[in-house]
């Protein structure tokens, strides 16, 4: 099988690495890829959002499967174009991708499917804002209704901060979603979905805020770990049967059945799981940890999902142990990051390394030097017999990497190790 992976982040680097472990995958292409993928894939230039160019590249490399990583091409309908050209494609249609592209659409789907989620209101104009804010609190959750790369959310007990963020979004012409605050630890559950067939992967937990102890602004994600020692299999089954499957069935009923990776972000509170958000693709940085533990052939799972045969393949098998991903970020991230600084100590490493470095915001200068080229620069993944060992390996590896002004969280997975996560 020849597989074309569309995207350029650490998520796509993780997909490429996992596909390389699949004996049935004879060639992997990454477009536009990044500086770290060149040892594991044939990297080709492409604009991921240009449907005609993606289709042309799929034809050029004779792809048996196209995997679209980022959400923006999916929301823009690139998967539709790829399928229309006759290629198997892992990724939902533009209509189904609205589950992430429009939070209002997602709320409507969840309401129709009877899925628990936060109470919410849409604000379209500044004139509505103050009265709407008065109906929420004492913790305000303010979201951009559209795509915001994980950074369009403010959760705060400061009404003025909530109002400021909402006003900025409205000034930019974006609708605002106000939500009630959901208590309890958050869980990311990835599910392969083929119409009404739902196959869960390992649950993971993302760490969104930039600083230790969940302090500072939200980011695209500063680290994750999997599996979750405090989440039992029965709760995962409940999430699948009461959350993901009803949403998948409702999308089929609406004529936009989902095909690809449906990501449910949930809060596990006293009353049970409640949805924080849905995404239409693999999440970053959770993917890096989850795929590090996958023992099944990834190509088979993705191809079966793309071709409507997911119900016919074996359920995923997993390695024993735990995996931890920690994001190395550039100076000033999540604000405008400093770029162009030299990175040392990365190396390539074996595909089955116990501490693997995946690239996100990197580039290679004309002189061959690896430099930073984005906010989230690298994802370092540690794998161990348990969460403590995985944490030790990832932080030992991070200590060998040098990037001026860079920063990372030191507490990814720590609360679970110390049994401070309560459900």
CSV table of C-alpha atoms in Angstrom, one decimal:
chain,number,residue,atom,x,y,z
A,1,UNK,CA,0.0,0.0,0.0
A,2,UNK,CA,1.3,3.5,-0.9
A,3,UNK,CA,0.1,6.2,1.5
A,4,UNK,CA,0.1,9.9,1.1
A,5,UNK,CA,-0.1,11.9,4.4
A,6,UNK,CA,-1.2,15.5,4.1
A,7,UNK,CA,0.1,17.9,6.7
A,8,UNK,CA,3.3,19.2,8.3
A,9,UNK,CA,3.0,18.9,12.1
A,10,UNK,CA,4.1,16.5,14.8
A,11,UNK,CA,0.7,14.7,14.4
A,12,UNK,CA,1.6,13.9,10.8
A,13,UNK,CA,5.1,13.0,11.7
A,14,UNK,CA,3.6,10.5,14.2
A,15,UNK,CA,1.2,9.1,11.5
A,16,UNK,CA,4.2,8.7,9.1
A,17,UNK,CA,6.2,6.9,11.8
A,18,UNK,CA,3.4,4.5,12.7
A,19,UNK,CA,2.7,3.8,9.0
A,20,UNK,CA,6.3,2.9,8.5
A,21,UNK,CA,5.9,0.2,11.1
A,22,UNK,CA,3.1,-1.4,9.0
A,23,UNK,CA,4.6,-4.2,6.8
A,24,UNK,CA,1.8,-3.8,4.3
A,25,UNK,CA,2.8,-0.1,3.6
A,26,UNK,CA,5.3,-0.1,0.9
A,27,UNK,CA,5.8,3.6,0.5
A,28,UNK,CA,4.9,6.7,2.6
A,29,UNK,CA,4.7,10.2,1.1
A,30,UNK,CA,4.3,13.4,3.2
A,31,UNK,CA,3.1,16.7,1.8
A,32,UNK,CA,4.2,19.3,2.6
A,33,UNK,CA,5.9,17.4,5.4
A,34,UNK,CA,8.6,18.9,7.6
A,35,UNK,CA,12.3,18.7,8.2
A,36,UNK,CA,12.0,15.7,10.5
A,37,UNK,CA,9.9,13.5,8.1
A,38,UNK,CA,12.6,13.2,5.4
A,39,UNK,CA,14.1,10.1,6.9
A,40,UNK,CA,10.8,8.3,7.1
A,41,UNK,CA,8.8,9.5,4.1
A,42,UNK,CA,9.2,11.0,0.6
A,43,UNK,CA,8.4,14.6,1.2
A,44,UNK,CA,6.6,16.5,-1.5
A,45,UNK,CA,5.5,20.2,-1.7
A,46,UNK,CA,1.7,20.9,-1.7
A,47,UNK,CA,-0.8,23.4,-0.3
A,48,UNK,CA,-2.9,21.1,1.9
A,49,UNK,CA,-6.0,23.4,1.3
A,50,UNK,CA,-5.7,23.3,-2.5
A,51,UNK,CA,-7.9,20.4,-3.4
A,52,UNK,CA,-6.8,20.2,-7.1
A,53,UNK,CA,-3.1,20.1,-6.1
A,54,UNK,CA,-3.7,17.4,-3.5
A,55,UNK,CA,-5.6,15.3,-6.1
A,56,UNK,CA,-2.8,15.8,-8.6
A,57,UNK,CA,-0.2,14.7,-6.1
A,58,UNK,CA,-2.2,11.6,-5.1
A,59,UNK,CA,-2.3,10.7,-8.8
A,60,UNK,CA,1.5,11.4,-9.3
A,61,UNK,CA,2.5,9.1,-6.4
A,62,UNK,CA,-0.2,6.5,-7.2
A,63,UNK,CA,-1.5,6.6,-3.7
A,64,UNK,CA,-3.7,3.7,-2.5
A,65,UNK,CA,-4.7,5.8,0.5
A,66,UNK,CA,-4.7,9.6,1.3
A,67,UNK,CA,-4.7,10.6,4.9
A,68,UNK,CA,-5.6,14.2,5.7
A,69,UNK,CA,-4.2,15.3,9.0
A,70,UNK,CA,-5.2,19.0,9.7
A,71,UNK,CA,-8.8,20.2,10.2
A,72,UNK,CA,-8.7,23.2,7.8
A,73,UNK,CA,-8.4,21.1,4.6
A,74,UNK,CA,-11.2,18.8,5.9
A,75,UNK,CA,-13.5,21.7,6.6
A,76,UNK,CA,-12.7,23.1,3.1
A,77,UNK,CA,-13.7,19.8,1.4
A,78,UNK,CA,-10.4,18.5,0.3
A,79,UNK,CA,-11.4,14.9,1.3
A,80,UNK,CA,-14.5,15.3,-0.9
A,81,UNK,CA,-12.3,16.1,-3.9
A,82,UNK,CA,-9.9,13.3,-3.2
A,83,UNK,CA,-12.7,10.8,-3.0
A,84,UNK,CA,-14.4,12.2,-6.1
A,85,UNK,CA,-11.2,11.6,-8.0
A,86,UNK,CA,-11.3,7.9,-7.1
A,87,UNK,CA,-8.8,7.7,-4.2
A,88,UNK,CA,-9.5,6.1,-0.8
A,89,UNK,CA,-9.3,9.0,1.7
A,90,UNK,CA,-9.1,9.0,5.4
A,91,UNK,CA,-10.9,12.1,6.5
A,92,UNK,CA,-14.6,13.3,6.7
A,93,UNK,CA,-16.5,15.3,4.1
A,94,UNK,CA,-16.8,19.0,4.5
A,95,UNK,CA,-20.4,18.5,5.7
A,96,UNK,CA,-19.4,16.1,8.4
A,97,UNK,CA,-16.3,18.1,9.3
A,98,UNK,CA,-18.6,20.9,10.5
A,99,UNK,CA,-18.7,18.9,13.8
A,100,UNK,CA,-15.4,20.8,14.4
A,101,UNK,CA,-15.8,23.7,11.9
A,102,UNK,CA,-18.9,25.1,13.6
A,103,UNK,CA,-19.5,24.7,17.3
A,104,UNK,CA,-23.1,25.7,16.7
A,105,UNK,CA,-23.5,22.8,14.3
A,106,UNK,CA,-21.9,20.4,16.8
A,107,UNK,CA,-24.3,21.6,19.6
A,108,UNK,CA,-27.3,21.0,17.3
A,109,UNK,CA,-26.1,17.5,16.4
A,110,UNK,CA,-25.5,16.7,20.1
A,111,UNK,CA,-29.0,18.0,21.0
A,112,UNK,CA,-30.6,15.9,18.4
A,113,UNK,CA,-28.5,12.8,19.5
A,114,UNK,CA,-29.3,13.3,23.2
A,115,UNK,CA,-25.7,13.8,24.2
A,116,UNK,CA,-24.7,15.6,27.4
A,117,UNK,CA,-22.8,18.8,26.8
A,118,UNK,CA,-22.5,22.2,28.3
A,119,UNK,CA,-25.4,24.7,28.1
A,120,UNK,CA,-24.4,27.3,25.5
A,121,UNK,CA,-25.5,30.4,23.7
A,122,UNK,CA,-24.3,32.0,20.4
A,123,UNK,CA,-23.6,35.7,20.4
A,124,UNK,CA,-23.6,37.4,17.0
A,125,UNK,CA,-23.3,41.1,17.9
A,126,UNK,CA,-21.6,43.2,20.6
A,127,UNK,CA,-25.1,44.5,21.6
A,128,UNK,CA,-26.0,41.0,22.8
A,129,UNK,CA,-22.8,40.4,24.7
A,130,UNK,CA,-23.3,41.8,28.2
A,131,UNK,CA,-26.7,40.3,28.7
A,132,UNK,CA,-25.5,36.9,27.6
A,133,UNK,CA,-22.5,37.1,29.9
A,134,UNK,CA,-24.8,37.8,32.8
A,135,UNK,CA,-26.5,34.4,32.2
A,136,UNK,CA,-23.2,32.6,32.8
A,137,UNK,CA,-20.5,32.5,35.5
A,138,UNK,CA,-19.0,32.3,38.0
A,139,UNK,CA,-16.6,30.6,35.5
A,140,UNK,CA,-17.0,31.8,31.9
A,141,UNK,CA,-16.1,29.7,28.9
A,142,UNK,CA,-15.8,31.8,25.8
A,143,UNK,CA,-15.1,30.2,22.4
A,144,UNK,CA,-14.6,31.2,18.8
A,145,UNK,CA,-17.5,29.4,17.0
A,146,UNK,CA,-15.2,28.5,14.1
A,147,UNK,CA,-11.7,26.9,13.8
A,148,UNK,CA,-9.1,28.4,16.1
A,149,UNK,CA,-6.3,25.8,16.3
A,150,UNK,CA,-7.1,25.1,19.9
A,151,UNK,CA,-6.4,28.7,21.0
A,152,UNK,CA,-9.7,30.4,20.6
A,153,UNK,CA,-10.9,29.4,24.0
A,154,UNK,CA,-10.8,31.4,27.3
A,155,UNK,CA,-11.9,29.8,30.6
A,156,UNK,CA,-11.8,32.4,33.4
A,157,UNK,CA,-13.5,33.5,36.6
A,158,UNK,CA,-12.8,37.1,35.6
A,159,UNK,CA,-15.9,38.5,33.8
A,160,UNK,CA,-13.9,41.4,32.3
A,161,UNK,CA,-11.4,38.9,30.8
A,162,UNK,CA,-14.2,36.9,29.3
A,163,UNK,CA,-15.8,40.0,27.9
A,164,UNK,CA,-12.5,41.2,26.4
A,165,UNK,CA,-12.0,37.9,24.6
A,166,UNK,CA,-15.5,37.8,23.3
A,167,UNK,CA,-15.4,41.4,22.1
A,168,UNK,CA,-12.2,40.8,20.3
A,169,UNK,CA,-13.7,37.8,18.5
A,170,UNK,CA,-16.8,39.8,17.5
A,171,UNK,CA,-14.6,42.6,16.2
A,172,UNK,CA,-12.8,40.1,14.0
A,173,UNK,CA,-16.2,39.1,12.6
A,174,UNK,CA,-16.4,35.8,14.4
A,175,UNK,CA,-19.4,34.5,16.2
A,176,UNK,CA,-18.9,33.8,19.9
A,177,UNK,CA,-20.0,30.7,21.8
A,178,UNK,CA,-20.6,31.1,25.5
A,179,UNK,CA,-20.8,27.8,27.5
A,180,UNK,CA,-21.4,26.8,31.1
A,181,UNK,CA,-18.3,25.4,32.8
A,182,UNK,CA,-18.0,21.6,33.0
A,183,UNK,CA,-16.2,20.2,36.1
A,184,UNK,CA,-14.0,17.1,36.3
A,185,UNK,CA,-10.8,16.0,34.5
A,186,UNK,CA,-10.8,16.1,30.7
A,187,UNK,CA,-10.4,13.1,28.4
A,188,UNK,CA,-9.6,12.9,24.7
A,189,UNK,CA,-11.1,9.8,23.1
A,190,UNK,CA,-10.2,9.2,19.5
A,191,UNK,CA,-12.6,6.9,17.6
A,192,UNK,CA,-12.3,5.5,14.1
A,193,UNK,CA,-15.7,6.0,12.6
A,194,UNK,CA,-17.1,4.5,9.4
A,195,UNK,CA,-20.8,5.6,9.2
A,196,UNK,CA,-22.3,3.9,12.3
A,197,UNK,CA,-19.3,1.7,13.0
A,198,UNK,CA,-17.2,3.2,15.9
A,199,UNK,CA,-13.9,1.8,17.1
A,200,UNK,CA,-12.3,3.6,20.0
A,201,UNK,CA,-8.5,4.0,20.4
A,202,UNK,CA,-6.7,4.6,23.7
A,203,UNK,CA,-8.0,7.5,25.8
A,204,UNK,CA,-5.5,10.2,26.4
A,205,UNK,CA,-5.4,13.5,28.3
A,206,UNK,CA,-4.1,16.8,26.8
A,207,UNK,CA,-2.6,19.7,28.8
A,208,UNK,CA,-3.8,22.9,27.1
A,209,UNK,CA,-2.5,25.7,29.2
A,210,UNK,CA,1.1,26.9,28.6
A,211,UNK,CA,2.4,26.6,32.2
A,212,UNK,CA,2.9,24.0,34.9
A,213,UNK,CA,-0.1,23.5,37.1
A,214,UNK,CA,-2.5,24.5,34.3
A,215,UNK,CA,-1.5,28.1,34.4
A,216,UNK,CA,-1.3,30.8,31.7
A,217,UNK,CA,-3.2,31.0,28.4
A,218,UNK,CA,-4.5,28.1,26.3
A,219,UNK,CA,-2.4,26.7,23.6
A,220,UNK,CA,-2.7,24.1,20.8
A,221,UNK,CA,-1.6,21.6,23.4
A,222,UNK,CA,1.6,21.4,25.5
A,223,UNK,CA,1.6,17.6,26.2
A,224,UNK,CA,-0.4,14.5,26.6
A,225,UNK,CA,-0.2,11.0,28.0
A,226,UNK,CA,-2.0,7.6,27.4
A,227,UNK,CA,-3.6,5.5,28.6
A,228,UNK,CA,-5.3,7.0,31.6
A,229,UNK,CA,-4.8,4.9,34.7
A,230,UNK,CA,-7.7,6.6,36.4
A,231,UNK,CA,-10.2,5.9,33.6
A,232,UNK,CA,-11.7,2.4,33.5
A,233,UNK,CA,-12.8,0.4,30.5
A,234,UNK,CA,-16.5,0.7,31.5
A,235,UNK,CA,-16.3,4.5,31.3
A,236,UNK,CA,-14.7,4.3,27.8
A,237,UNK,CA,-17.6,2.0,26.8
A,238,UNK,CA,-20.1,4.5,28.2
A,239,UNK,CA,-18.5,7.3,26.1
A,240,UNK,CA,-18.7,5.2,23.0
A,241,UNK,CA,-22.3,4.1,23.5
A,242,UNK,CA,-23.7,7.3,24.9
A,243,UNK,CA,-21.7,10.0,23.1
A,244,UNK,CA,-19.7,9.0,20.0
A,245,UNK,CA,-22.1,6.4,18.5
A,246,UNK,CA,-25.2,8.5,18.9
A,247,UNK,CA,-23.4,11.4,17.1
A,248,UNK,CA,-22.2,9.1,14.3
A,249,UNK,CA,-25.8,7.8,13.9
A,250,UNK,CA,-27.2,11.4,13.8
A,251,UNK,CA,-24.7,12.4,11.2
A,252,UNK,CA,-25.7,9.5,9.0
A,253,UNK,CA,-29.4,10.5,9.5
A,254,UNK,CA,-28.5,14.0,8.3
A,255,UNK,CA,-27.0,12.6,5.1
A,256,UNK,CA,-23.4,13.4,6.1
A,257,UNK,CA,-22.1,10.2,7.6
A,258,UNK,CA,-18.7,10.5,9.2
A,259,UNK,CA,-15.6,8.7,7.7
A,260,UNK,CA,-12.3,9.2,9.5
A,261,UNK,CA,-11.2,10.1,13.1
A,262,UNK,CA,-13.9,11.5,15.3
A,263,UNK,CA,-12.3,13.1,18.4
A,264,UNK,CA,-14.5,13.5,21.5
A,265,UNK,CA,-13.1,15.9,24.2
A,266,UNK,CA,-15.0,15.3,27.4
A,267,UNK,CA,-15.1,16.3,31.0
A,268,UNK,CA,-15.7,13.4,33.4
A,269,UNK,CA,-17.7,14.9,36.2
A,270,UNK,CA,-19.9,13.6,39.0
A,271,UNK,CA,-22.8,13.2,36.6
A,272,UNK,CA,-20.8,11.3,34.1
A,273,UNK,CA,-19.1,12.2,30.8
A,274,UNK,CA,-20.1,15.5,29.1
A,275,UNK,CA,-18.8,16.7,25.8
A,276,UNK,CA,-16.5,19.8,25.7
A,277,UNK,CA,-15.9,19.6,22.0
A,278,UNK,CA,-15.7,17.4,18.9
A,279,UNK,CA,-12.9,17.5,16.4
A,280,UNK,CA,-12.9,15.9,13.0
A,281,UNK,CA,-9.3,14.6,13.0
A,282,UNK,CA,-6.5,13.2,15.1
A,283,UNK,CA,-5.6,15.6,17.9
A,284,UNK,CA,-2.2,17.0,18.5
A,285,UNK,CA,-0.4,16.3,20.8
A,286,UNK,CA,-2.5,13.2,21.9
A,287,UNK,CA,-1.8,11.4,18.6
A,288,UNK,CA,1.9,11.3,19.3
A,289,UNK,CA,1.3,9.4,22.6
A,290,UNK,CA,-1.5,7.1,21.4
A,291,UNK,CA,0.2,5.9,18.2
A,292,UNK,CA,3.4,5.2,20.1
A,293,UNK,CA,1.5,2.4,21.8
A,294,UNK,CA,-0.3,1.0,18.8
A,295,UNK,CA,0.7,-2.6,18.0
A,296,UNK,CA,-1.8,-3.1,15.1
A,297,UNK,CA,-1.0,-2.1,11.5
A,298,UNK,CA,-2.1,1.5,11.2
A,299,UNK,CA,-2.4,1.4,7.4
A,300,UNK,CA,-5.0,-1.4,7.6
A,301,UNK,CA,-7.1,0.5,10.1
A,302,UNK,CA,-7.1,3.7,8.2
A,303,UNK,CA,-7.7,2.1,4.8
A,304,UNK,CA,-10.6,0.1,6.2
A,305,UNK,CA,-12.1,3.2,7.6
A,306,UNK,CA,-11.7,5.0,4.3
A,307,UNK,CA,-13.2,2.2,2.3
A,308,UNK,CA,-16.2,1.4,4.5
A,309,UNK,CA,-14.9,-1.9,5.8
A,310,UNK,CA,-13.9,-1.0,9.4
A,311,UNK,CA,-16.4,-3.5,10.8
A,312,UNK,CA,-14.5,-6.3,9.1
A,313,UNK,CA,-11.0,-5.7,10.6
A,314,UNK,CA,-9.7,-6.7,14.0
A,315,UNK,CA,-9.9,-4.2,16.8
A,316,UNK,CA,-6.7,-2.3,17.5
A,317,UNK,CA,-4.0,-4.0,19.7
A,318,UNK,CA,-1.9,-2.0,22.1
A,319,UNK,CA,1.5,-2.4,23.6
A,320,UNK,CA,1.7,-2.7,27.4
A,321,UNK,CA,2.9,0.4,29.2
A,322,UNK,CA,2.4,4.2,28.9
A,323,UNK,CA,3.5,7.0,26.6
A,324,UNK,CA,4.0,10.7,27.4
A,325,UNK,CA,4.3,13.5,24.8
A,326,UNK,CA,5.9,16.8,25.8
A,327,UNK,CA,5.9,19.8,23.5
A,328,UNK,CA,9.0,21.9,23.2
A,329,UNK,CA,7.7,25.4,22.3
A,330,UNK,CA,9.5,28.5,21.0
A,331,UNK,CA,10.2,31.6,23.0
A,332,UNK,CA,7.0,33.7,23.5
A,333,UNK,CA,4.6,30.9,22.4
A,334,UNK,CA,1.5,31.0,22.4
A,335,UNK,CA,1.9,34.6,21.4
A,336,UNK,CA,3.9,35.4,18.3
A,337,UNK,CA,6.8,32.9,18.6
A,338,UNK,CA,10.5,33.7,17.9
A,339,UNK,CA,11.7,31.6,15.0
A,340,UNK,CA,14.9,31.0,13.1
A,341,UNK,CA,16.9,29.8,16.1
A,342,UNK,CA,19.3,26.8,15.8
A,343,UNK,CA,18.2,23.5,17.4
A,344,UNK,CA,20.7,21.0,18.5
A,345,UNK,CA,20.6,17.5,20.1
A,346,UNK,CA,17.6,16.3,18.1
A,347,UNK,CA,19.1,13.3,16.2
A,348,UNK,CA,17.0,10.9,14.2
A,349,UNK,CA,16.7,7.8,16.5
A,350,UNK,CA,15.2,4.4,15.7
A,351,UNK,CA,11.5,4.1,14.8
A,352,UNK,CA,10.9,2.1,18.0
A,353,UNK,CA,12.9,4.4,20.3
A,354,UNK,CA,11.8,4.7,23.9
A,355,UNK,CA,12.1,8.4,23.5
A,356,UNK,CA,11.3,9.6,20.0
A,357,UNK,CA,11.5,13.2,18.7
A,358,UNK,CA,8.8,14.3,16.3
A,359,UNK,CA,9.0,17.6,14.4
A,360,UNK,CA,6.4,20.3,14.1
A,361,UNK,CA,7.7,23.8,13.6
A,362,UNK,CA,11.1,23.2,12.1
A,363,UNK,CA,13.0,24.0,9.0
A,364,UNK,CA,16.5,23.5,7.5
A,365,UNK,CA,18.6,26.5,6.6
A,366,UNK,CA,20.7,26.6,3.4
A,367,UNK,CA,23.7,25.7,5.5
A,368,UNK,CA,22.0,22.5,6.7
A,369,UNK,CA,21.3,23.8,10.2
A,370,UNK,CA,18.0,22.8,11.8
A,371,UNK,CA,16.1,25.8,13.0
A,372,UNK,CA,12.8,26.7,14.7
A,373,UNK,CA,10.0,27.7,12.3
A,374,UNK,CA,6.8,27.8,14.5
A,375,UNK,CA,5.4,28.0,18.0
A,376,UNK,CA,5.3,24.3,18.8
A,377,UNK,CA,8.7,23.2,17.6
A,378,UNK,CA,9.1,19.6,18.6
A,379,UNK,CA,7.1,16.8,20.3
A,380,UNK,CA,9.2,14.4,22.4
A,381,UNK,CA,7.5,11.0,23.1
A,382,UNK,CA,8.7,8.8,25.9
A,383,UNK,CA,7.4,5.2,26.2
A,384,UNK,CA,7.8,3.1,29.4
A,385,UNK,CA,6.5,0.2,31.4
A,386,UNK,CA,4.4,2.6,33.3
A,387,UNK,CA,3.6,6.3,33.4
A,388,UNK,CA,6.5,7.1,35.8
A,389,UNK,CA,9.0,5.5,33.5
A,390,UNK,CA,7.6,7.1,30.4
A,391,UNK,CA,7.8,10.5,32.1
A,392,UNK,CA,11.4,9.9,33.1
A,393,UNK,CA,12.4,8.9,29.5
A,394,UNK,CA,10.7,11.9,27.9
A,395,UNK,CA,12.2,14.4,30.2
A,396,UNK,CA,15.7,12.8,30.0
A,397,UNK,CA,15.5,13.2,26.2
A,398,UNK,CA,14.2,16.8,26.4
A,399,UNK,CA,17.2,17.7,28.5
A,400,UNK,CA,19.5,16.8,25.6
A,401,UNK,CA,17.8,19.2,23.2
A,402,UNK,CA,18.9,22.9,23.0
A,403,UNK,CA,16.8,25.7,21.5
A,404,UNK,CA,17.4,29.3,22.8
A,405,UNK,CA,14.4,30.7,24.7
A,406,UNK,CA,12.4,27.5,24.4
A,407,UNK,CA,10.1,26.2,27.1
A,408,UNK,CA,8.1,23.2,28.0
A,409,UNK,CA,5.8,21.9,30.8
A,410,UNK,CA,7.5,19.7,33.4
A,411,UNK,CA,4.2,18.2,34.8
A,412,UNK,CA,2.7,16.3,31.9
A,413,UNK,CA,1.0,13.2,33.5
A,414,UNK,CA,2.3,14.1,36.9
A,415,UNK,CA,-1.1,14.4,38.6
A,416,UNK,CA,-1.9,10.8,37.4
A,417,UNK,CA,1.4,9.5,38.8
A,418,UNK,CA,0.7,11.2,42.1
A,419,UNK,CA,-2.9,10.0,42.1
A,420,UNK,CA,-4.2,13.5,42.2
A,421,UNK,CA,-6.8,12.9,39.4
A,422,UNK,CA,-10.2,12.2,40.8
A,423,UNK,CA,-13.2,11.1,38.8
